[in-house]
Short mmCIF file of C-alpha atoms and ligand atoms in Angstrom, two decimals:
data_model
loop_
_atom_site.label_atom_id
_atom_site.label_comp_id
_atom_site.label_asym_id
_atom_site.label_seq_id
_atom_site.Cartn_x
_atom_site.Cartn_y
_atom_site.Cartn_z
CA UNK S 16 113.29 145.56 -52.68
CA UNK S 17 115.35 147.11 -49.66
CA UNK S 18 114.25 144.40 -47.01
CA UNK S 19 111.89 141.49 -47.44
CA UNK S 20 108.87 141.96 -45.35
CA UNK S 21 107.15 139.43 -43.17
CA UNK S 22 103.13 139.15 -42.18
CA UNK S 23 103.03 136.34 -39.25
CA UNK S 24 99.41 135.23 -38.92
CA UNK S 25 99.02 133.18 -36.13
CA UNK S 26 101.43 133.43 -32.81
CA UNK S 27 100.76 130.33 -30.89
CA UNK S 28 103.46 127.29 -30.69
CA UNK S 29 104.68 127.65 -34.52
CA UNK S 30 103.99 131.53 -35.08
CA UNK S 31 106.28 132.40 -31.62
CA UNK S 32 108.73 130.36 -32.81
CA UNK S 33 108.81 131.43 -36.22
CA UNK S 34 108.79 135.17 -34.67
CA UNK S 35 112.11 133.90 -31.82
CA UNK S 36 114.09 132.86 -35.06
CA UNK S 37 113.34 135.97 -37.73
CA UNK S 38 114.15 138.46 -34.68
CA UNK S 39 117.35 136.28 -32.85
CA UNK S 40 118.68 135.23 -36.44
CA UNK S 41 118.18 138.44 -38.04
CA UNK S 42 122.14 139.08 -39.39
CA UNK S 43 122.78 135.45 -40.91
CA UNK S 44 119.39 135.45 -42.54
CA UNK S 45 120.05 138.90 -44.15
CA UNK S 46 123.87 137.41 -44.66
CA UNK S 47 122.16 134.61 -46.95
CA UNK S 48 119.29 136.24 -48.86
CA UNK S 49 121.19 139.69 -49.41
CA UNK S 50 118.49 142.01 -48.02
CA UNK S 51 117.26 142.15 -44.13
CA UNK S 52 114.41 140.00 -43.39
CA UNK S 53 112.27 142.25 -41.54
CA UNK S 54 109.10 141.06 -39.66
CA UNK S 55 106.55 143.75 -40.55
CA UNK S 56 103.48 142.50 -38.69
CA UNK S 57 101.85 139.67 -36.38
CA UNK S 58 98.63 138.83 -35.86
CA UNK S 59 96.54 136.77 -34.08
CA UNK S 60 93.01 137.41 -32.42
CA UNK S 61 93.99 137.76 -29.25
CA UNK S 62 96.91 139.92 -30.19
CA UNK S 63 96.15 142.29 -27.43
CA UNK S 64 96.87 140.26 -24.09
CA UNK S 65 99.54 138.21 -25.99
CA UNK S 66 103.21 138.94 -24.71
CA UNK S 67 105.68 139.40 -27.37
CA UNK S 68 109.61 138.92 -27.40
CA UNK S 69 111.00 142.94 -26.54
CA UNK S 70 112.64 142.91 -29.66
CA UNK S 71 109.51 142.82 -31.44
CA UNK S 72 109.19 146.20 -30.31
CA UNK S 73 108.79 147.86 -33.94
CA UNK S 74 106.70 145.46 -35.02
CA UNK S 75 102.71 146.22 -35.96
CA UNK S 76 100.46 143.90 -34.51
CA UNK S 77 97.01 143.35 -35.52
CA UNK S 78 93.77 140.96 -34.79
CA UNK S 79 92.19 140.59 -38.19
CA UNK S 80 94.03 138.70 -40.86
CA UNK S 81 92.88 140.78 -43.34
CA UNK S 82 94.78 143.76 -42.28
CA UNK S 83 98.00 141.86 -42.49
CA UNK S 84 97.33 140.59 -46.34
CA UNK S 85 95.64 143.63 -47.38
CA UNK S 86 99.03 145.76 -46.14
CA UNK S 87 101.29 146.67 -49.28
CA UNK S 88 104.55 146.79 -48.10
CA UNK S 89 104.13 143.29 -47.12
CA UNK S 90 106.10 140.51 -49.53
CA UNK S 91 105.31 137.00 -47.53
CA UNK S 92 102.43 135.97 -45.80
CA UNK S 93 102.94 133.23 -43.09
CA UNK S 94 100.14 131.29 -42.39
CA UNK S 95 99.95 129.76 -38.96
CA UNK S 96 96.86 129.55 -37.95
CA UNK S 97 95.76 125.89 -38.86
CA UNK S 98 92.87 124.69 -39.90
CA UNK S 99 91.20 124.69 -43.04
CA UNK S 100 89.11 127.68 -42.46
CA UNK S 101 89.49 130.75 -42.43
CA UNK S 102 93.10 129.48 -43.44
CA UNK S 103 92.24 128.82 -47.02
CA UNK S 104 90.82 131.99 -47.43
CA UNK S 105 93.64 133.37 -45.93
CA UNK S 106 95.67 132.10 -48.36
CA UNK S 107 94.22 132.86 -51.12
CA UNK S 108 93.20 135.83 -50.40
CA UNK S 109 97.06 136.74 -49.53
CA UNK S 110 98.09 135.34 -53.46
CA UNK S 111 95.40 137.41 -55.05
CA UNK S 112 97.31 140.84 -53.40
CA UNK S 113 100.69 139.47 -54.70
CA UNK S 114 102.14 137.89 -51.39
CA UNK S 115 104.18 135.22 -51.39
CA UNK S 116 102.61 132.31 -48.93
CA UNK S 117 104.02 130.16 -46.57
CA UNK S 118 102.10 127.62 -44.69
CA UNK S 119 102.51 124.83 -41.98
CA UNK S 120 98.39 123.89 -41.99
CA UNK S 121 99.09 119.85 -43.39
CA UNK S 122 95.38 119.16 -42.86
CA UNK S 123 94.58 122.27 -45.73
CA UNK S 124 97.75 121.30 -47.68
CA UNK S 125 96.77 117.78 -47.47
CA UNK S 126 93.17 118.14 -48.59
CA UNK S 127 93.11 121.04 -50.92
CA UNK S 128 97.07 122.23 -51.33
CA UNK S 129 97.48 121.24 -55.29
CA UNK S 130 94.35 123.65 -55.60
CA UNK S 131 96.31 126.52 -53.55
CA UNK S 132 99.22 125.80 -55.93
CA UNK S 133 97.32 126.50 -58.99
CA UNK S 134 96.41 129.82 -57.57
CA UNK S 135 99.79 130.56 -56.43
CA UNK S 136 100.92 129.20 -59.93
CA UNK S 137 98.39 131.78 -62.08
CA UNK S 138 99.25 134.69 -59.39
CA UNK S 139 102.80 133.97 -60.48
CA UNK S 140 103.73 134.18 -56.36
CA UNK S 141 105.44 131.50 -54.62
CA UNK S 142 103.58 128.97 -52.03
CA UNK S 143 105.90 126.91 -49.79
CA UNK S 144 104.89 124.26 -47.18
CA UNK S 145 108.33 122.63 -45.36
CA UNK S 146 106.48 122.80 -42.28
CA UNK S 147 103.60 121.02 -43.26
CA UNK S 148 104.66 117.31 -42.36
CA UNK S 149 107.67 116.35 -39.97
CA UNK S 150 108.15 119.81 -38.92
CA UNK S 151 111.92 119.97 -38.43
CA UNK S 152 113.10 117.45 -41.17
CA UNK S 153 113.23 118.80 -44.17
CA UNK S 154 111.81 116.03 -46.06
CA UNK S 155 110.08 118.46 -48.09
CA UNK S 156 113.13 119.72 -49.94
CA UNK S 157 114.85 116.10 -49.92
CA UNK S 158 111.77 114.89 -52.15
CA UNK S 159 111.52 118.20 -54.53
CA UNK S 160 114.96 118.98 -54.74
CA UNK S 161 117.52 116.51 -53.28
CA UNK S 162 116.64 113.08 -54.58
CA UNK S 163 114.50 114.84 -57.59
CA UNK S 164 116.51 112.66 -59.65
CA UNK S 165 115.66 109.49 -58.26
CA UNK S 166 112.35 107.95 -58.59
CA UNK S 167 110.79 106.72 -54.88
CA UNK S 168 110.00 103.02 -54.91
CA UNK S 169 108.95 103.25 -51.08
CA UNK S 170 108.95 105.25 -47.69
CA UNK S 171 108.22 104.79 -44.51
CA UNK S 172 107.95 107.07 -41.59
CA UNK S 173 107.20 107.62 -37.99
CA UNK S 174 105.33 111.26 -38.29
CA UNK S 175 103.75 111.80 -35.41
CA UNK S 176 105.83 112.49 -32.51
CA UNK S 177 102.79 112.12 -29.52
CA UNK S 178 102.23 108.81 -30.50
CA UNK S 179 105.90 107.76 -30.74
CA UNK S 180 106.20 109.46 -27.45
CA UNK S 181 103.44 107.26 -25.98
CA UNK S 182 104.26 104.00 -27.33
CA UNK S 183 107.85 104.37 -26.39
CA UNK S 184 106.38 105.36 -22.70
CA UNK S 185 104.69 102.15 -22.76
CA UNK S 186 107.52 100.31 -23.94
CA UNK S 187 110.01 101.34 -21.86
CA UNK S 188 107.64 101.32 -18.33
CA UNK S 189 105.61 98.62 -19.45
CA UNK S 190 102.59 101.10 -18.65
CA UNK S 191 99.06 101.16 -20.46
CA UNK S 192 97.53 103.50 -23.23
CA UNK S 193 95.39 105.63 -21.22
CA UNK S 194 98.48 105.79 -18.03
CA UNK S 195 100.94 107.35 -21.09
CA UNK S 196 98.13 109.64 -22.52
CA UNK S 197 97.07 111.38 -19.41
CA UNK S 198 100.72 112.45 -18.62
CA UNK S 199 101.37 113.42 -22.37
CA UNK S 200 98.48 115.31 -21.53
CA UNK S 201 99.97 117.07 -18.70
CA UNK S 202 103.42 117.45 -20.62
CA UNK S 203 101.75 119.34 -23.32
CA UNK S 204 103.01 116.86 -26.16
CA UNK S 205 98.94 115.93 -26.55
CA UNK S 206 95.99 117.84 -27.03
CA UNK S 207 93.08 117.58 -24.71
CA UNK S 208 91.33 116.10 -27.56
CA UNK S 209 94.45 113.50 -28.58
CA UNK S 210 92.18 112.01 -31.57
CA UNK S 211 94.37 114.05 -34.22
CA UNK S 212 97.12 112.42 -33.13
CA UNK S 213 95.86 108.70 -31.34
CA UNK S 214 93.73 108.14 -34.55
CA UNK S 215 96.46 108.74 -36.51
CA UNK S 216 94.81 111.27 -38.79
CA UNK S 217 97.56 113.85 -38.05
CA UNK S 218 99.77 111.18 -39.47
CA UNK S 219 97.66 110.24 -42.25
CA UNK S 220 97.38 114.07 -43.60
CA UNK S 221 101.03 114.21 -43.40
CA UNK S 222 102.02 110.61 -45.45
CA UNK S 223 98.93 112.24 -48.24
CA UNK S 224 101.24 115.26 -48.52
CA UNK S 225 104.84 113.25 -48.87
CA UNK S 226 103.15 110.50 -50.85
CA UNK S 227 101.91 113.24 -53.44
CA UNK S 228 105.26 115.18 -53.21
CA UNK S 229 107.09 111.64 -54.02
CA UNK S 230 104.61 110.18 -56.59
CA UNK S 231 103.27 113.03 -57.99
CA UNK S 232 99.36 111.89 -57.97
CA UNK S 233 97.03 113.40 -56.05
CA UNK S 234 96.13 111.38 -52.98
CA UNK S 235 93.43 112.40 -50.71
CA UNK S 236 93.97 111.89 -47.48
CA UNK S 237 90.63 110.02 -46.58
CA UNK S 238 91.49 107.06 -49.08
CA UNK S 239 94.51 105.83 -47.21
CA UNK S 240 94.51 103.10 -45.04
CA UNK S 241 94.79 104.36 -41.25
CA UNK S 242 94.18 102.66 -37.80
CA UNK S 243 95.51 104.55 -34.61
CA UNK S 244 97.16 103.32 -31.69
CA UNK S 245 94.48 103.07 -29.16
CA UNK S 246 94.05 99.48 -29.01
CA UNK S 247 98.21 98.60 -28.61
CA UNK S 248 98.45 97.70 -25.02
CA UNK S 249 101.46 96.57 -22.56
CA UNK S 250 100.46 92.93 -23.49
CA UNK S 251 101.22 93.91 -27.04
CA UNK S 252 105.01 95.37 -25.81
CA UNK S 253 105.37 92.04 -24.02
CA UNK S 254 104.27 89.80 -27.02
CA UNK S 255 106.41 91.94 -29.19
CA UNK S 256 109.72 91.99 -27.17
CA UNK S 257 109.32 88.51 -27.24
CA UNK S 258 109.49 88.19 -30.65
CA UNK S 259 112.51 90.89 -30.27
CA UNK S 260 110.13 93.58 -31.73
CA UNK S 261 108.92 96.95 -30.71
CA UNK S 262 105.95 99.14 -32.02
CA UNK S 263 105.99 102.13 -33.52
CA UNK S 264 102.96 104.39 -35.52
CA UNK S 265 104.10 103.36 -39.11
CA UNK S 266 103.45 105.49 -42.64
CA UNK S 267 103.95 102.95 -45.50
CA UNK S 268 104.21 104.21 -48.89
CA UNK S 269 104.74 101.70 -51.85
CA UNK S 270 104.48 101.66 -55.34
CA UNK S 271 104.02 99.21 -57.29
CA UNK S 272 102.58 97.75 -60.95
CA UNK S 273 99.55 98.35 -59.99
CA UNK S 274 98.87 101.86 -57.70
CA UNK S 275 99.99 103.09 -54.77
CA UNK S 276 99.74 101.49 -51.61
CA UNK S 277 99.20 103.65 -48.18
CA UNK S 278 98.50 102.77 -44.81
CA UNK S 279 99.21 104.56 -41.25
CA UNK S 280 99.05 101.98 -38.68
CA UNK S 281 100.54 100.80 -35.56
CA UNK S 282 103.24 97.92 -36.70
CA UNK S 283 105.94 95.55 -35.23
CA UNK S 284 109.30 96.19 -36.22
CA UNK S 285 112.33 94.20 -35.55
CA UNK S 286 114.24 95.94 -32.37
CA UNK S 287 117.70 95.80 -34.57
CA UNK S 288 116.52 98.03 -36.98
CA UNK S 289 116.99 102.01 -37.33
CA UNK S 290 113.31 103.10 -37.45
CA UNK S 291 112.93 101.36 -34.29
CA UNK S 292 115.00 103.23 -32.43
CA UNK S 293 113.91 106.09 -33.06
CA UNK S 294 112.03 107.36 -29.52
CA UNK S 295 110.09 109.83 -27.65
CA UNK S 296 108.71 112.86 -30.34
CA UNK S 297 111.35 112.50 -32.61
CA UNK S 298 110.39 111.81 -36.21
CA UNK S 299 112.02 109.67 -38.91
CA UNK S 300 111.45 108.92 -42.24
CA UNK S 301 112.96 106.13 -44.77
CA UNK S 302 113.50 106.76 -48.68
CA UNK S 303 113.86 104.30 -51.08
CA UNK S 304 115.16 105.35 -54.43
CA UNK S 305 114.91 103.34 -57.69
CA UNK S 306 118.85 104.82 -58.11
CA UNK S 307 120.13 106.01 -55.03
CA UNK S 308 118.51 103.49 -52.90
CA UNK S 309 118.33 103.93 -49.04
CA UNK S 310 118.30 107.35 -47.26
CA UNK S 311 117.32 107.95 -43.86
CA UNK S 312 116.02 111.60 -42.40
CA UNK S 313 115.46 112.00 -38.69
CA UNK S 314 114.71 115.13 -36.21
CA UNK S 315 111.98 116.67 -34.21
CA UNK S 316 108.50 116.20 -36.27
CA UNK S 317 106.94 119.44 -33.99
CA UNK S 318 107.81 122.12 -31.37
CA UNK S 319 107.93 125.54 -32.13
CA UNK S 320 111.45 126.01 -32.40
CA UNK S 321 112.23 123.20 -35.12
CA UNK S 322 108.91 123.88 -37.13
CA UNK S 323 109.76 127.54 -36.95
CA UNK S 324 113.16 126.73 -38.57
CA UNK S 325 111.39 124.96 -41.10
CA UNK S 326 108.95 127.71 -42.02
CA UNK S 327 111.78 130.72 -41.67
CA UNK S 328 113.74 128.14 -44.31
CA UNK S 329 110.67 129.04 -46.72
CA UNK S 330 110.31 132.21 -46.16
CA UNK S 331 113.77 132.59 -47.40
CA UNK S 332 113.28 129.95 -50.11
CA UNK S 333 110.20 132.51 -51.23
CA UNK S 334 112.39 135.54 -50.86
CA UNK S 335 114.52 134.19 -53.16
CA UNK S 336 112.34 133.51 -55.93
CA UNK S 337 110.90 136.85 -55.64
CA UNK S 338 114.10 138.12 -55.56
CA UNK S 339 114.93 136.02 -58.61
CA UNK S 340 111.99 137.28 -60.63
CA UNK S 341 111.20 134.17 -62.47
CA UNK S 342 107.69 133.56 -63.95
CA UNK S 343 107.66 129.36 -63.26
CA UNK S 344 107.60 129.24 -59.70
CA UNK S 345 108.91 125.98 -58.02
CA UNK S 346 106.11 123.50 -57.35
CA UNK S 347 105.89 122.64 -53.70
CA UNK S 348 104.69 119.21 -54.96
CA UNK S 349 107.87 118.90 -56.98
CA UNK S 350 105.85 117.88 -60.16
CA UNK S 351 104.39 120.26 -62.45
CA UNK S 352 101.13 118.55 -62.56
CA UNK S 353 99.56 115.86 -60.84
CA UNK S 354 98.06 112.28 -62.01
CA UNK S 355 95.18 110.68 -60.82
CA UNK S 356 95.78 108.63 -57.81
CA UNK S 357 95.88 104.68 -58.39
CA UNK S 358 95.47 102.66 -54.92
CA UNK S 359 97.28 99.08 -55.07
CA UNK S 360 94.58 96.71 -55.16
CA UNK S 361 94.72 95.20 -51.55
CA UNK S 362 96.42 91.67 -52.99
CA UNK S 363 99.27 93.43 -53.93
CA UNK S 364 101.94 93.24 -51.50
CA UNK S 365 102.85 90.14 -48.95
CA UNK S 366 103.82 90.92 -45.54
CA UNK S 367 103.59 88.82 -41.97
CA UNK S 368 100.98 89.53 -39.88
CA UNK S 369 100.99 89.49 -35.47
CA UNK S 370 97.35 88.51 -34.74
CA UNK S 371 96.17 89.28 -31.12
CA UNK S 372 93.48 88.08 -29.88
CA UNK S 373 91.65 88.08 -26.29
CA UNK S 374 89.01 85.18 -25.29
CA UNK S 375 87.71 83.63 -22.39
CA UNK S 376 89.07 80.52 -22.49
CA UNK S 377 88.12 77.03 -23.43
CA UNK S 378 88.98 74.13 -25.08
CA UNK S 379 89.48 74.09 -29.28
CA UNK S 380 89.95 77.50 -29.42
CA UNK S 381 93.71 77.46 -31.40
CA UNK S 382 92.01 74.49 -34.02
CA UNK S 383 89.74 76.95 -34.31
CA UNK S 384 91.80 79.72 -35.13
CA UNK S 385 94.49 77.47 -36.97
CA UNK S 386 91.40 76.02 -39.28
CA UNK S 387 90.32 79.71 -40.31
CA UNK S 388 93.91 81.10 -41.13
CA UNK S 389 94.37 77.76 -43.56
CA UNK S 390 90.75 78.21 -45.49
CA UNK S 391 92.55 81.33 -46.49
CA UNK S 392 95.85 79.70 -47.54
CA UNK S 393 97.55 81.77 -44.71
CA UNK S 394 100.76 79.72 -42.75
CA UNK S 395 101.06 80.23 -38.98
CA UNK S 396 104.59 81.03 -38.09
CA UNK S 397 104.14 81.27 -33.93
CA UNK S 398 101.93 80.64 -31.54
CA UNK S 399 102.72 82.51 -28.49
CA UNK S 400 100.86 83.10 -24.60
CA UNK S 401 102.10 84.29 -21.48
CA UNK S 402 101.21 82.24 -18.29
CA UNK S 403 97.48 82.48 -17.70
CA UNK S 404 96.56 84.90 -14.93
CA UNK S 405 93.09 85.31 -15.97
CA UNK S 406 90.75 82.71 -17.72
CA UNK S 407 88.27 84.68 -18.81
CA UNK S 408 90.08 87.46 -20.21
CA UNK S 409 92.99 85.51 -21.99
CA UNK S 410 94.94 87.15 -24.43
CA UNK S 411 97.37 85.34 -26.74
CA UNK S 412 99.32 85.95 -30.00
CA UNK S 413 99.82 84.32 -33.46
CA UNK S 414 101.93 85.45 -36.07
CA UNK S 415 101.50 84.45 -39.57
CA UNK S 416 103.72 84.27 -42.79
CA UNK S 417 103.21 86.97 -45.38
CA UNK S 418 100.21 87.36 -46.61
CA UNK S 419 97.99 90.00 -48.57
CA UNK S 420 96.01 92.72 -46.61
CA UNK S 421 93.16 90.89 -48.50
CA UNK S 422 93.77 87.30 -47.09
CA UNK S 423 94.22 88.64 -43.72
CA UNK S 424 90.91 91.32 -43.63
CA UNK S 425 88.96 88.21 -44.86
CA UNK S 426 90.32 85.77 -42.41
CA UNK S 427 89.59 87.97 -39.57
CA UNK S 428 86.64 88.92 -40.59
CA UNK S 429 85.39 85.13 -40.17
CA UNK S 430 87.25 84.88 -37.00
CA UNK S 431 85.42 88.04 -35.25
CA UNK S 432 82.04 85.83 -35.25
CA UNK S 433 83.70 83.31 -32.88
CA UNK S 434 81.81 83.90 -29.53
CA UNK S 435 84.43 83.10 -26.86
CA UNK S 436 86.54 86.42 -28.57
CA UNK S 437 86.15 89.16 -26.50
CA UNK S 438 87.12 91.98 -28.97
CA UNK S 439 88.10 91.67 -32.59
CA UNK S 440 91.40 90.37 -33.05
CA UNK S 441 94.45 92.90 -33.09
CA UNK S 442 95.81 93.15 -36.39
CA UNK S 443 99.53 94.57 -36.93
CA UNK S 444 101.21 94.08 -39.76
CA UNK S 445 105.33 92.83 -39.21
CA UNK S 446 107.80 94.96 -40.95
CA UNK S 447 111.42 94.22 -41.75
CA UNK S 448 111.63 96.30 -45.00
CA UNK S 449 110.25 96.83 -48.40
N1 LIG U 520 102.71 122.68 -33.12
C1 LIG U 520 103.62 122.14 -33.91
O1 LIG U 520 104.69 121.72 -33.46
C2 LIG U 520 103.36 122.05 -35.39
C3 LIG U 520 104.27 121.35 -36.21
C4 LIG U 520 104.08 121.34 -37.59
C5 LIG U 520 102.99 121.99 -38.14
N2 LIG U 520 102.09 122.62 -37.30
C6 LIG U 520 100.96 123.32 -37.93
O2 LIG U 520 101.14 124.72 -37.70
C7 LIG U 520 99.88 125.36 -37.59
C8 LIG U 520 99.81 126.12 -36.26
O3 LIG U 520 99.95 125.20 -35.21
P1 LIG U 520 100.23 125.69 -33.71
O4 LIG U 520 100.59 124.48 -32.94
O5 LIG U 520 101.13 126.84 -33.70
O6 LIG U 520 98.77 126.15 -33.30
P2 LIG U 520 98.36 127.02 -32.03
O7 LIG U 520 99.38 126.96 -30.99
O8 LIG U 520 96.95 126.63 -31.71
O9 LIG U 520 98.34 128.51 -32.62
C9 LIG U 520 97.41 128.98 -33.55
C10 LIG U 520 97.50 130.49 -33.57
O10 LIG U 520 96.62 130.99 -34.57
C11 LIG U 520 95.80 132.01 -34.02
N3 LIG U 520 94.54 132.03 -34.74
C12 LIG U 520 93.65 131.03 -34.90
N4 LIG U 520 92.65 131.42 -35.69
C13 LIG U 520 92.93 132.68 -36.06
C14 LIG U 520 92.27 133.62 -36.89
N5 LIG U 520 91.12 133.36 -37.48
N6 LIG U 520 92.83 134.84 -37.04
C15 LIG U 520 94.00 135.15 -36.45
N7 LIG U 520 94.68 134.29 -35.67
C16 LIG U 520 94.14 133.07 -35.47
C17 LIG U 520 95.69 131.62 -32.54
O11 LIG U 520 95.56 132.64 -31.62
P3 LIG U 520 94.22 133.29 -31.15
O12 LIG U 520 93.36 132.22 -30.60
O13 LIG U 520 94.68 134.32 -30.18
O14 LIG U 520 93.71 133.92 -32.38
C18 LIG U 520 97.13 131.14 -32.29
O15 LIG U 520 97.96 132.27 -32.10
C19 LIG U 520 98.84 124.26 -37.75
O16 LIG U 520 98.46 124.18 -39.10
C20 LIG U 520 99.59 122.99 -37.36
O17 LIG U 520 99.07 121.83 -37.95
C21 LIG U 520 102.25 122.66 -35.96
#
């Protein structure tokens, strides 16, 4: 092999940047895999009125996929299209004519990746993913290959940078959801249609991919626990700076005698702590180790440049292997096989809850409330209201010792009958650690 030989498919946000780094970065790269990485072709359907960086200027460019995997002087295959189809096809396709494949797609990685691996696995061609969750930290390789040796007790992360951008907007100008979202909007850090992101299913697919990568089972994406970050309004920032708290999207991963417990879900963290300073689209992610014990990545979770850094990273890391000839290609998920994915029955762990609520007011209503939460053995810790300004839309806070998901689900449950609430209470759990 004289040069190793790139297909980009896809050239929007992570394809251009991708394409900026291979053709800027071209000496070092060569420098560290010991042959020229050479972009060979790019492709995406609207190739044609697409404007490419001049120095692409010996580079084919094509608007069918299939010309780019079916070419055979091409070695990797970068797929960058999203999606999960025609990107699985894509992929597979690309492994059955002896490409190496590197994705970003999390949403195919998350749902049907260990499947892809298995094909990449018989095909005896390497499939690499870096990209696929936090973009530009490469949590990927800290999980497979840096702390390998250690066995992860618990993470947790902030993985999706438009709704860290949006809650520290709030935070900081004391402005509401929709305010923050319609200038994301405008900034280009959300989508038209934010519900990816504001749903937190963008953040969900990613945690399924780590969680599997750090546990080994199989965990589809749909099982874990996720609430978005729609209903966290300024009242919540005031309630929580109070309590000298902020709020942040949180991915929880524990494990523990019983499964694996997962959630995505907008939580209260204490303001002193390093995950809660983390602002604006940056990413972060905490590692425990059973050995090594606390390690802490942080970086840009998107844009094109850092994701493209992360997916040029595997193209090299796939270069290599080919290079190196071997038969057992490295597993993406860092285990050689996967077990069957054990959720942590919901009274597992014991956390404190902040309980939100809006009513109109009237007498009895914090007996009321007080009465429920002790039928289910759960302490109150605070009370806490801001003068009234409104009497019929009166929102107030309690915040309760630890207690299991289970106590707390049931205990609301009961308390979303009461007739003076206005909207089911807000439920956020209170983290300070594993
Ligand atoms: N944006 C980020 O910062 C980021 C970070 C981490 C991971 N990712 C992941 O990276 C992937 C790409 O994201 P992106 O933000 O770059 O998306 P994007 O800006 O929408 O770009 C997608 C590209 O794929 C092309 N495309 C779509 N379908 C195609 C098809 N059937 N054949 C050929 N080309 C096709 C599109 O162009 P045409 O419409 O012209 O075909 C466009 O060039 C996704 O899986 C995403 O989840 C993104």
């Amino acid at each position: 092999m004289e040069s190793l030989n790139v297909g980009l498919v896809g050239m929007g946000n992570v394809g251009s940047g991708t394409l900026q780094i291979l053709l800027e970065n071209q000496e070092q790269l060569a420098q560290k895999l010991g042959i020229p990485v050479r972009v060979a072709a790019v492709c995406s359907r609207s190739i044609a009125s697409r404007e490419l960086p001049a120095a692409a200027v010996g580079v084919d460019r094509y608007s069918d996929w299939r010309d780019v995997v079916g070419r055979p002087d091409i070695h990797v295959v970068a797929e960058l299209i999203g999606g999960l189809q025609p990107a699985r096809e894509l992929i597979e396709t690309a492994l059955s004519h002896g490409k190496a494949v590197v994705t970003a797609n999390k949403e195919l990685m998350a749902r049907e990746g260990f499947s892809l691996w298995q094909a990449a696995s018989q095909a005896q061609r390497p499939l690499a993913m870096e990209a696929s969750a936090a973009g530009g930290i490469p949590i990927h390789s800290v999980l497979r290959e840096g702390i390998a040796g250690d066995r992860v007790v618990a993470m947790a992360g902030i993985l999706n940078g438009t709704c860290n951008f949006i809650l520290t907007e709030m935070e900081k100008a004391g402005r509401g959801f929709h305010d923050v979202l319609a200038e994301a909007q405008q900034l280009g850090y959300a989508e038209a249609d934010p519900s990816a992101d504001v749903d937190g299913l963008d953040a969900r697919s990613k945690l399924a991919i780590l969680a599997t990568i750090a546990y080994g089972c199989g965990v589809p994406a749909e099982d874990i626990l996720v609430e978005g970050i729609r209903r966290v309004s300024d009242v919540d920032f005031n309630y929580a700076s109070q309590l000298r708290h902020t709020i942040r999207l949180l991915c929880v991963a524990r494990m523990g005698q019983q499964g694996l417990s997962l959630s995505v879900r907008p939580t209260l963290l204490p303001k002193d702590t390093i995950l809660a300073s983390v602002s604006g689209s940056y990413n972060a992610i905490w590692v425990q180790g059973a050995y090594g014990q606390d390690t802490f990545y942080y970086g840009r979770g998107a844009g094109p440049l850092p994701t493209g850094v992360a997916v040029v990273s595997d193209i090299l890391h796939a270069g290599r292997e080919l290079l190196s000839g071997r038969e057992n290609r490295v597993s993406p998920y860092s285990f050689k096989q996967l077990t069957e994915y054990q959720p942590a029955p919901p009274e597992t762990f014991r956390q404190p809850y902040y309980l939100r609520f809006r009513v109109e007011n009237r007498f009895g209503i914090i007996a009321d409330l007080a009465a429920i939460l002790r039928d289910h053995h759960i302490g109150i810790d605070a009370v806490g209201q801001l003068p009234i300004t409104n009497w019929r839309d009166l929102p107030f806070v309690i915040t309760v010792e630890p207690a299991t998901e289970g106590e707390i689900r049931a205990a609301v449950e009961t308390m979303s009958q009461l007739d003076y609430l206005l909207e089911p209470p807000l439920v956020m759990p209170m983290f300070a650690g594993f």
